[in-house]
PDB file of C-alpha atoms in Angstrom:
ATOM      1  CA  UNK A   1      21.880 -40.226 -19.372  1.00 84.00           C
ATOM      2  CA  UNK A   2      20.537 -43.749 -20.098  1.00 90.00           C
ATOM      3  CA  UNK A   3      22.941 -46.516 -20.299  1.00 93.00           C
ATOM      4  CA  UNK A   4      21.572 -49.686 -22.129  1.00 96.00           C
ATOM      5  CA  UNK A   5      23.032 -52.620 -21.052  1.00 98.00           C
ATOM      6  CA  UNK A   6      22.432 -55.807 -23.090  1.00 98.00           C
ATOM      7  CA  UNK A   7      22.698 -59.995 -22.590  1.00 96.00           C
ATOM      8  CA  UNK A   8      23.956 -62.254 -22.819  1.00 97.00           C
ATOM      9  CA  UNK A   9      27.686 -60.569 -24.571  1.00 97.00           C
ATOM     10  CA  UNK A  10      27.445 -64.124 -26.981  1.00 98.00           C
ATOM     11  CA  UNK A  11      24.570 -66.480 -27.248  1.00 97.00           C
ATOM     12  CA  UNK A  12      25.469 -69.559 -29.066  1.00 97.00           C
ATOM     13  CA  UNK A  13      22.897 -71.366 -30.667  1.00 97.00           C
ATOM     14  CA  UNK A  14      21.663 -73.494 -33.660  1.00 97.00           C
ATOM     15  CA  UNK A  15      19.688 -72.814 -36.416  1.00 96.00           C
ATOM     16  CA  UNK A  16      15.835 -73.758 -35.782  1.00 97.00           C
ATOM     17  CA  UNK A  17      16.180 -73.361 -32.016  1.00 97.00           C
ATOM     18  CA  UNK A  18      14.764 -69.900 -30.491  1.00 98.00           C
ATOM     19  CA  UNK A  19      16.974 -67.131 -29.571  1.00 98.00           C
ATOM     20  CA  UNK A  20      15.674 -64.476 -27.048  1.00 98.00           C
ATOM     21  CA  UNK A  21      18.094 -61.131 -26.556  1.00 98.00           C
ATOM     22  CA  UNK A  22      17.819 -58.776 -23.522  1.00 98.00           C
ATOM     23  CA  UNK A  23      18.547 -54.797 -23.053  1.00 98.00           C
ATOM     24  CA  UNK A  24      18.186 -53.305 -19.951  1.00 98.00           C
ATOM     25  CA  UNK A  25      18.292 -49.050 -18.961  1.00 96.00           C
ATOM     26  CA  UNK A  26      19.377 -47.561 -16.328  1.00 95.00           C
ATOM     27  CA  UNK A  27      16.037 -45.578 -16.524  1.00 93.00           C
ATOM     28  CA  UNK A  28      12.422 -45.703 -18.559  1.00 92.00           C
ATOM     29  CA  UNK A  29      12.588 -44.897 -22.359  1.00 92.00           C
ATOM     30  CA  UNK A  30       9.042 -45.810 -22.469  1.00 92.00           C
ATOM     31  CA  UNK A  31       8.860 -47.907 -25.913  1.00 94.00           C
ATOM     32  CA  UNK A  32      11.045 -46.217 -27.449  1.00 94.00           C
ATOM     33  CA  UNK A  33      13.379 -48.355 -28.567  1.00 96.00           C
ATOM     34  CA  UNK A  34      14.752 -50.396 -31.762  1.00 97.00           C
ATOM     35  CA  UNK A  35      16.741 -53.165 -32.400  1.00 98.00           C
ATOM     36  CA  UNK A  36      19.358 -53.254 -34.935  1.00 98.00           C
ATOM     37  CA  UNK A  37      21.565 -56.663 -36.727  1.00 98.00           C
ATOM     38  CA  UNK A  38      24.931 -55.524 -37.571  1.00 98.00           C
ATOM     39  CA  UNK A  39      26.980 -59.262 -39.421  1.00 97.00           C
ATOM     40  CA  UNK A  40      30.430 -59.335 -40.333  1.00 94.00           C
ATOM     41  CA  UNK A  41      31.479 -56.401 -42.600  1.00 94.00           C
ATOM     42  CA  UNK A  42      28.456 -55.123 -43.219  1.00 97.00           C
ATOM     43  CA  UNK A  43      26.735 -51.434 -42.219  1.00 98.00           C
ATOM     44  CA  UNK A  44      23.864 -52.310 -39.341  1.00 98.00           C
ATOM     45  CA  UNK A  45      20.099 -52.828 -40.023  1.00 98.00           C
ATOM     46  CA  UNK A  46      17.298 -51.914 -38.484  1.00 98.00           C
ATOM     47  CA  UNK A  47      14.921 -54.415 -37.147  1.00 98.00           C
ATOM     48  CA  UNK A  48      12.205 -53.135 -34.715  1.00 98.00           C
ATOM     49  CA  UNK A  49      11.624 -50.048 -33.451  1.00 97.00           C
ATOM     50  CA  UNK A  50       9.120 -48.368 -30.777  1.00 95.00           C
ATOM     51  CA  UNK A  51      10.113 -51.273 -29.310  1.00 97.00           C
ATOM     52  CA  UNK A  52       7.696 -54.466 -31.360  1.00 98.00           C
ATOM     53  CA  UNK A  53       7.132 -52.816 -34.288  1.00 98.00           C
ATOM     54  CA  UNK A  54       8.935 -54.492 -37.276  1.00 98.00           C
ATOM     55  CA  UNK A  55      10.704 -52.136 -40.441  1.00 97.00           C
ATOM     56  CA  UNK A  56      10.204 -52.540 -43.998  1.00 95.00           C
ATOM     57  CA  UNK A  57      11.409 -56.353 -44.865  1.00 96.00           C
ATOM     58  CA  UNK A  58      11.857 -57.632 -41.777  1.00 98.00           C
ATOM     59  CA  UNK A  59      10.680 -61.609 -41.322  1.00 97.00           C
ATOM     60  CA  UNK A  60       8.252 -62.182 -39.469  1.00 98.00           C
ATOM     61  CA  UNK A  61      10.668 -64.064 -37.092  1.00 98.00           C
ATOM     62  CA  UNK A  62      11.855 -61.587 -35.003  1.00 98.00           C
ATOM     63  CA  UNK A  63       9.947 -60.304 -32.361  1.00 98.00           C
ATOM     64  CA  UNK A  64       9.973 -57.375 -30.066  1.00 98.00           C
ATOM     65  CA  UNK A  65       8.236 -56.763 -26.505  1.00 98.00           C
ATOM     66  CA  UNK A  66       9.000 -54.866 -23.455  1.00 97.00           C
ATOM     67  CA  UNK A  67       8.716 -51.654 -21.765  1.00 96.00           C
ATOM     68  CA  UNK A  68      10.249 -49.053 -19.439  1.00 95.00           C
ATOM     69  CA  UNK A  69      13.439 -50.094 -18.724  1.00 96.00           C
ATOM     70  CA  UNK A  70      13.021 -53.738 -19.425  1.00 98.00           C
ATOM     71  CA  UNK A  71      13.449 -55.266 -23.153  1.00 98.00           C
ATOM     72  CA  UNK A  72      13.374 -58.773 -25.641  1.00 98.00           C
ATOM     73  CA  UNK A  73      13.833 -59.468 -28.679  1.00 98.00           C
ATOM     74  CA  UNK A  74      13.234 -63.076 -30.203  1.00 98.00           C
ATOM     75  CA  UNK A  75      14.069 -64.562 -32.857  1.00 98.00           C
ATOM     76  CA  UNK A  76      11.360 -67.421 -33.053  1.00 97.00           C
ATOM     77  CA  UNK A  77      13.816 -69.693 -35.081  1.00 97.00           C
ATOM     78  CA  UNK A  78      17.482 -69.000 -36.039  1.00 97.00           C
ATOM     79  CA  UNK A  79      18.194 -69.031 -39.860  1.00 97.00           C
ATOM     80  CA  UNK A  80      21.640 -69.695 -41.155  1.00 96.00           C
ATOM     81  CA  UNK A  81      22.086 -65.482 -42.218  1.00 96.00           C
ATOM     82  CA  UNK A  82      20.297 -64.166 -38.421  1.00 97.00           C
ATOM     83  CA  UNK A  83      23.617 -65.272 -36.473  1.00 96.00           C
ATOM     84  CA  UNK A  84      25.092 -61.863 -36.380  1.00 98.00           C
ATOM     85  CA  UNK A  85      25.747 -58.771 -33.289  1.00 98.00           C
ATOM     86  CA  UNK A  86      22.496 -57.457 -32.284  1.00 98.00           C
ATOM     87  CA  UNK A  87      22.038 -54.138 -31.172  1.00 98.00           C
ATOM     88  CA  UNK A  88      19.449 -51.886 -28.761  1.00 98.00           C
ATOM     89  CA  UNK A  89      19.700 -48.471 -29.032  1.00 97.00           C
ATOM     90  CA  UNK A  90      17.497 -45.582 -27.454  1.00 94.00           C
ATOM     91  CA  UNK A  91      16.249 -42.308 -28.468  1.00 87.00           C
ATOM     92  CA  UNK A  92      14.116 -41.114 -25.570  1.00 67.00           C
ATOM     93  CA  UNK A  93      16.526 -38.018 -24.471  1.00 71.00           C
ATOM     94  CA  UNK A  94      15.365 -36.638 -27.592  1.00 70.00           C
ATOM     95  CA  UNK A  95      17.660 -35.795 -29.706  1.00 74.00           C
ATOM     96  CA  UNK A  96      20.370 -37.866 -27.476  1.00 78.00           C
ATOM     97  CA  UNK A  97      20.582 -41.650 -29.061  1.00 90.00           C
ATOM     98  CA  UNK A  98      22.192 -44.020 -27.087  1.00 91.00           C
ATOM     99  CA  UNK A  99      23.367 -47.600 -27.575  1.00 95.00           C
ATOM    100  CA  UNK A 100      23.538 -50.715 -26.327  1.00 97.00           C
ATOM    101  CA  UNK A 101      27.133 -52.583 -26.002  1.00 98.00           C
ATOM    102  CA  UNK A 102      25.799 -55.646 -28.533  1.00 98.00           C
ATOM    103  CA  UNK A 103      24.309 -59.393 -28.397  1.00 98.00           C
ATOM    104  CA  UNK A 104      26.640 -62.280 -31.019  1.00 98.00           C
ATOM    105  CA  UNK A 105      24.786 -64.841 -31.562  1.00 98.00           C
ATOM    106  CA  UNK A 106      26.543 -67.413 -32.967  1.00 95.00           C
ATOM    107  CA  UNK A 107      27.075 -71.010 -34.155  1.00 92.00           C
ATOM    108  CA  UNK A 108      27.330 -73.495 -31.255  1.00 90.00           C
TER     109      UNK A 108
ATOM    110  CA  UNK B   1      16.471 -47.959 -54.404  1.00 94.00           C
ATOM    111  CA  UNK B   2      17.755 -46.010 -51.350  1.00 96.00           C
ATOM    112  CA  UNK B   3      22.365 -45.191 -51.679  1.00 97.00           C
ATOM    113  CA  UNK B   4      23.857 -43.383 -49.329  1.00 98.00           C
ATOM    114  CA  UNK B   5      28.046 -43.410 -50.034  1.00 98.00           C
ATOM    115  CA  UNK B   6      30.055 -42.016 -48.005  1.00 98.00           C
ATOM    116  CA  UNK B   7      33.685 -40.757 -49.004  1.00 98.00           C
ATOM    117  CA  UNK B   8      36.324 -38.877 -47.275  1.00 98.00           C
ATOM    118  CA  UNK B   9      38.249 -41.152 -44.693  1.00 97.00           C
ATOM    119  CA  UNK B  10      41.890 -41.387 -44.834  1.00 97.00           C
ATOM    120  CA  UNK B  11      44.816 -41.579 -42.287  1.00 98.00           C
ATOM    121  CA  UNK B  12      45.080 -37.890 -40.307  1.00 98.00           C
ATOM    122  CA  UNK B  13      47.201 -37.623 -37.837  1.00 98.00           C
ATOM    123  CA  UNK B  14      46.116 -35.353 -34.519  1.00 98.00           C
ATOM    124  CA  UNK B  15      44.878 -32.263 -34.168  1.00 98.00           C
ATOM    125  CA  UNK B  16      44.270 -32.528 -37.972  1.00 98.00           C
ATOM    126  CA  UNK B  17      41.021 -32.336 -39.688  1.00 98.00           C
ATOM    127  CA  UNK B  18      38.954 -34.362 -42.526  1.00 98.00           C
ATOM    128  CA  UNK B  19      36.067 -33.659 -44.419  1.00 98.00           C
ATOM    129  CA  UNK B  20      33.420 -36.443 -44.887  1.00 98.00           C
ATOM    130  CA  UNK B  21      31.242 -36.677 -47.250  1.00 98.00           C
ATOM    131  CA  UNK B  22      27.889 -39.380 -47.899  1.00 98.00           C
ATOM    132  CA  UNK B  23      26.256 -39.173 -51.035  1.00 98.00           C
ATOM    133  CA  UNK B  24      22.584 -39.939 -51.243  1.00 98.00           C
ATOM    134  CA  UNK B  25      19.809 -40.866 -54.280  1.00 97.00           C
ATOM    135  CA  UNK B  26      17.162 -43.299 -54.289  1.00 97.00           C
ATOM    136  CA  UNK B  27      14.769 -41.088 -51.624  1.00 96.00           C
ATOM    137  CA  UNK B  28      13.858 -37.147 -51.779  1.00 96.00           C
ATOM    138  CA  UNK B  29      16.788 -36.137 -50.341  1.00 96.00           C
ATOM    139  CA  UNK B  30      15.183 -32.717 -48.399  1.00 96.00           C
ATOM    140  CA  UNK B  31      12.662 -34.243 -46.729  1.00 95.00           C
ATOM    141  CA  UNK B  32      14.706 -36.996 -44.080  1.00 95.00           C
ATOM    142  CA  UNK B  33      16.652 -36.341 -41.274  1.00 94.00           C
ATOM    143  CA  UNK B  34      20.794 -37.853 -41.383  1.00 96.00           C
ATOM    144  CA  UNK B  35      22.866 -39.089 -38.749  1.00 96.00           C
ATOM    145  CA  UNK B  36      26.084 -40.566 -38.742  1.00 98.00           C
ATOM    146  CA  UNK B  37      27.254 -43.158 -36.149  1.00 98.00           C
ATOM    147  CA  UNK B  38      30.724 -44.151 -35.176  1.00 98.00           C
ATOM    148  CA  UNK B  39      32.017 -48.229 -34.937  1.00 98.00           C
ATOM    149  CA  UNK B  40      35.022 -48.272 -33.662  1.00 98.00           C
ATOM    150  CA  UNK B  41      37.412 -50.525 -35.146  1.00 96.00           C
ATOM    151  CA  UNK B  42      36.482 -53.506 -33.110  1.00 95.00           C
ATOM    152  CA  UNK B  43      33.541 -51.739 -31.012  1.00 97.00           C
ATOM    153  CA  UNK B  44      30.040 -51.022 -30.704  1.00 97.00           C
ATOM    154  CA  UNK B  45      28.200 -49.099 -32.910  1.00 97.00           C
ATOM    155  CA  UNK B  46      27.918 -44.590 -30.731  1.00 96.00           C
ATOM    156  CA  UNK B  47      25.938 -42.179 -32.321  1.00 95.00           C
ATOM    157  CA  UNK B  48      27.521 -38.526 -33.602  1.00 96.00           C
ATOM    158  CA  UNK B  49      25.615 -36.344 -35.125  1.00 95.00           C
ATOM    159  CA  UNK B  50      21.726 -35.569 -36.308  1.00 94.00           C
ATOM    160  CA  UNK B  51      20.426 -32.954 -38.276  1.00 94.00           C
ATOM    161  CA  UNK B  52      16.678 -32.212 -39.309  1.00 93.00           C
ATOM    162  CA  UNK B  53      15.391 -32.127 -43.154  1.00 94.00           C
ATOM    163  CA  UNK B  54      16.343 -28.290 -44.090  1.00 92.00           C
ATOM    164  CA  UNK B  55      19.351 -27.816 -41.858  1.00 90.00           C
ATOM    165  CA  UNK B  56      17.757 -25.481 -39.302  1.00 91.00           C
ATOM    166  CA  UNK B  57      19.472 -27.990 -36.127  1.00 91.00           C
ATOM    167  CA  UNK B  58      21.932 -30.141 -35.390  1.00 94.00           C
ATOM    168  CA  UNK B  59      22.729 -32.463 -32.657  1.00 92.00           C
ATOM    169  CA  UNK B  60      26.324 -34.211 -31.320  1.00 94.00           C
ATOM    170  CA  UNK B  61      27.069 -36.581 -28.592  1.00 93.00           C
ATOM    171  CA  UNK B  62      28.766 -35.046 -25.619  1.00 92.00           C
ATOM    172  CA  UNK B  63      32.432 -36.954 -27.304  1.00 95.00           C
ATOM    173  CA  UNK B  64      32.352 -34.651 -30.366  1.00 97.00           C
ATOM    174  CA  UNK B  65      30.566 -31.521 -29.546  1.00 96.00           C
ATOM    175  CA  UNK B  66      32.558 -28.409 -30.198  1.00 97.00           C
ATOM    176  CA  UNK B  67      35.099 -30.556 -32.638  1.00 98.00           C
ATOM    177  CA  UNK B  68      32.641 -31.959 -34.915  1.00 98.00           C
ATOM    178  CA  UNK B  69      30.553 -30.025 -37.996  1.00 98.00           C
ATOM    179  CA  UNK B  70      27.440 -32.076 -39.601  1.00 98.00           C
ATOM    180  CA  UNK B  71      25.839 -29.845 -42.400  1.00 98.00           C
ATOM    181  CA  UNK B  72      23.995 -31.179 -45.859  1.00 97.00           C
ATOM    182  CA  UNK B  73      22.867 -29.485 -49.178  1.00 97.00           C
ATOM    183  CA  UNK B  74      19.263 -30.848 -49.626  1.00 97.00           C
ATOM    184  CA  UNK B  75      20.025 -29.446 -53.803  1.00 97.00           C
ATOM    185  CA  UNK B  76      22.753 -31.623 -53.950  1.00 98.00           C
ATOM    186  CA  UNK B  77      21.902 -34.636 -51.851  1.00 98.00           C
ATOM    187  CA  UNK B  78      24.434 -34.890 -49.949  1.00 98.00           C
ATOM    188  CA  UNK B  79      25.147 -34.598 -46.547  1.00 98.00           C
ATOM    189  CA  UNK B  80      28.657 -34.183 -44.291  1.00 98.00           C
ATOM    190  CA  UNK B  81      30.342 -34.296 -41.966  1.00 98.00           C
ATOM    191  CA  UNK B  82      33.352 -31.637 -40.887  1.00 98.00           C
ATOM    192  CA  UNK B  83      35.366 -33.024 -38.598  1.00 98.00           C
ATOM    193  CA  UNK B  84      38.624 -30.864 -36.638  1.00 98.00           C
ATOM    194  CA  UNK B  85      41.487 -31.407 -33.820  1.00 98.00           C
ATOM    195  CA  UNK B  86      41.224 -35.251 -34.100  1.00 98.00           C
ATOM    196  CA  UNK B  87      41.833 -37.320 -31.776  1.00 98.00           C
ATOM    197  CA  UNK B  88      42.786 -41.094 -31.602  1.00 98.00           C
ATOM    198  CA  UNK B  89      39.494 -41.950 -30.201  1.00 98.00           C
ATOM    199  CA  UNK B  90      37.660 -40.575 -32.558  1.00 98.00           C
ATOM    200  CA  UNK B  91      40.080 -43.726 -34.762  1.00 98.00           C
ATOM    201  CA  UNK B  92      36.460 -45.244 -36.558  1.00 98.00           C
ATOM    202  CA  UNK B  93      33.947 -46.385 -39.766  1.00 98.00           C
ATOM    203  CA  UNK B  94      32.110 -43.555 -40.114  1.00 98.00           C
ATOM    204  CA  UNK B  95      28.140 -44.659 -41.180  1.00 98.00           C
ATOM    205  CA  UNK B  96      26.164 -42.379 -42.781  1.00 98.00           C
ATOM    206  CA  UNK B  97      22.768 -43.004 -42.209  1.00 97.00           C
ATOM    207  CA  UNK B  98      18.994 -42.198 -42.595  1.00 97.00           C
ATOM    208  CA  UNK B  99      15.683 -41.412 -40.131  1.00 94.00           C
ATOM    209  CA  UNK B 100      12.956 -43.257 -41.054  1.00 92.00           C
ATOM    210  CA  UNK B 101      10.619 -40.957 -41.049  1.00 88.00           C
ATOM    211  CA  UNK B 102       9.915 -38.101 -43.916  1.00 85.00           C
ATOM    212  CA  UNK B 103       9.748 -35.023 -41.617  1.00 83.00           C
ATOM    213  CA  UNK B 104      11.565 -31.921 -40.255  1.00 80.00           C
ATOM    214  CA  UNK B 105      13.468 -33.411 -36.698  1.00 80.00           C
ATOM    215  CA  UNK B 106      12.343 -36.965 -37.462  1.00 81.00           C
ATOM    216  CA  UNK B 107      11.988 -40.211 -34.852  1.00 84.00           C
ATOM    217  CA  UNK B 108      15.527 -40.819 -34.117  1.00 87.00           C
ATOM    218  CA  UNK B 109      15.074 -44.467 -35.424  1.00 93.00           C
ATOM    219  CA  UNK B 110      17.945 -45.120 -38.496  1.00 95.00           C
ATOM    220  CA  UNK B 111      17.918 -46.820 -41.406  1.00 95.00           C
ATOM    221  CA  UNK B 112      19.128 -47.284 -44.243  1.00 97.00           C
ATOM    222  CA  UNK B 113      22.786 -46.880 -44.199  1.00 98.00           C
ATOM    223  CA  UNK B 114      26.105 -46.853 -46.298  1.00 98.00           C
ATOM    224  CA  UNK B 115      28.712 -49.347 -46.197  1.00 97.00           C
ATOM    225  CA  UNK B 116      31.000 -46.489 -44.823  1.00 98.00           C
ATOM    226  CA  UNK B 117      33.857 -44.647 -44.626  1.00 98.00           C
ATOM    227  CA  UNK B 118      36.873 -45.087 -42.341  1.00 98.00           C
ATOM    228  CA  UNK B 119      38.561 -42.780 -40.609  1.00 98.00           C
ATOM    229  CA  UNK B 120      42.198 -43.766 -38.691  1.00 98.00           C
ATOM    230  CA  UNK B 121      43.909 -40.632 -36.477  1.00 98.00           C
ATOM    231  CA  UNK B 122      47.121 -42.299 -36.146  1.00 97.00           C
ATOM    232  CA  UNK B 123      50.253 -40.172 -35.597  1.00 94.00           C
TER     233      UNK B 123
END
């Protein structure tokens, strides 16, 4: 079973700052990795899939990179609405899907 | 606009059963794989099950295999999750969600999601 680890658990930043979130897989998932955003009391929404492709309607300030075991979600300049929890997810062991434990981005 | 509306949650005793429904609208339901994902209170996301668009295949997380059954009625644009022999650890918000690809088996990326329905397993 592939395990996803996310770091840091919490990231405290100010609006306008750059956020860099990490997701590491216990073995290679190629580029089969996605990122989701979840705000309090809301359902998750897909931000990035196939490691670097932005989902429909996602602003350009969100970008994803990486392959194999190490992946990064970057938010170039935090907007107030970006403070949320972010999860990574893999699908390399089709049709099994696993989420990481999440990174909370909160206001410093 | 895509809508996914879950129903059927509630409080149930351990060992009992519950059936969740997800009414879909705003897209051609029969063309998309559909997922159930759950989230225990204050915890992260856990994928539960997927069914292919034509209903020909279904897959489950190990934690629910043998107890939960996913099904769909494409004529009613509705997804179901039959949950049997419920345990305390099944307590969670259950989300219905669509695969992003309109192919029979999808691609495993999940969006959009419904607002979820809370299932509480407690005596």
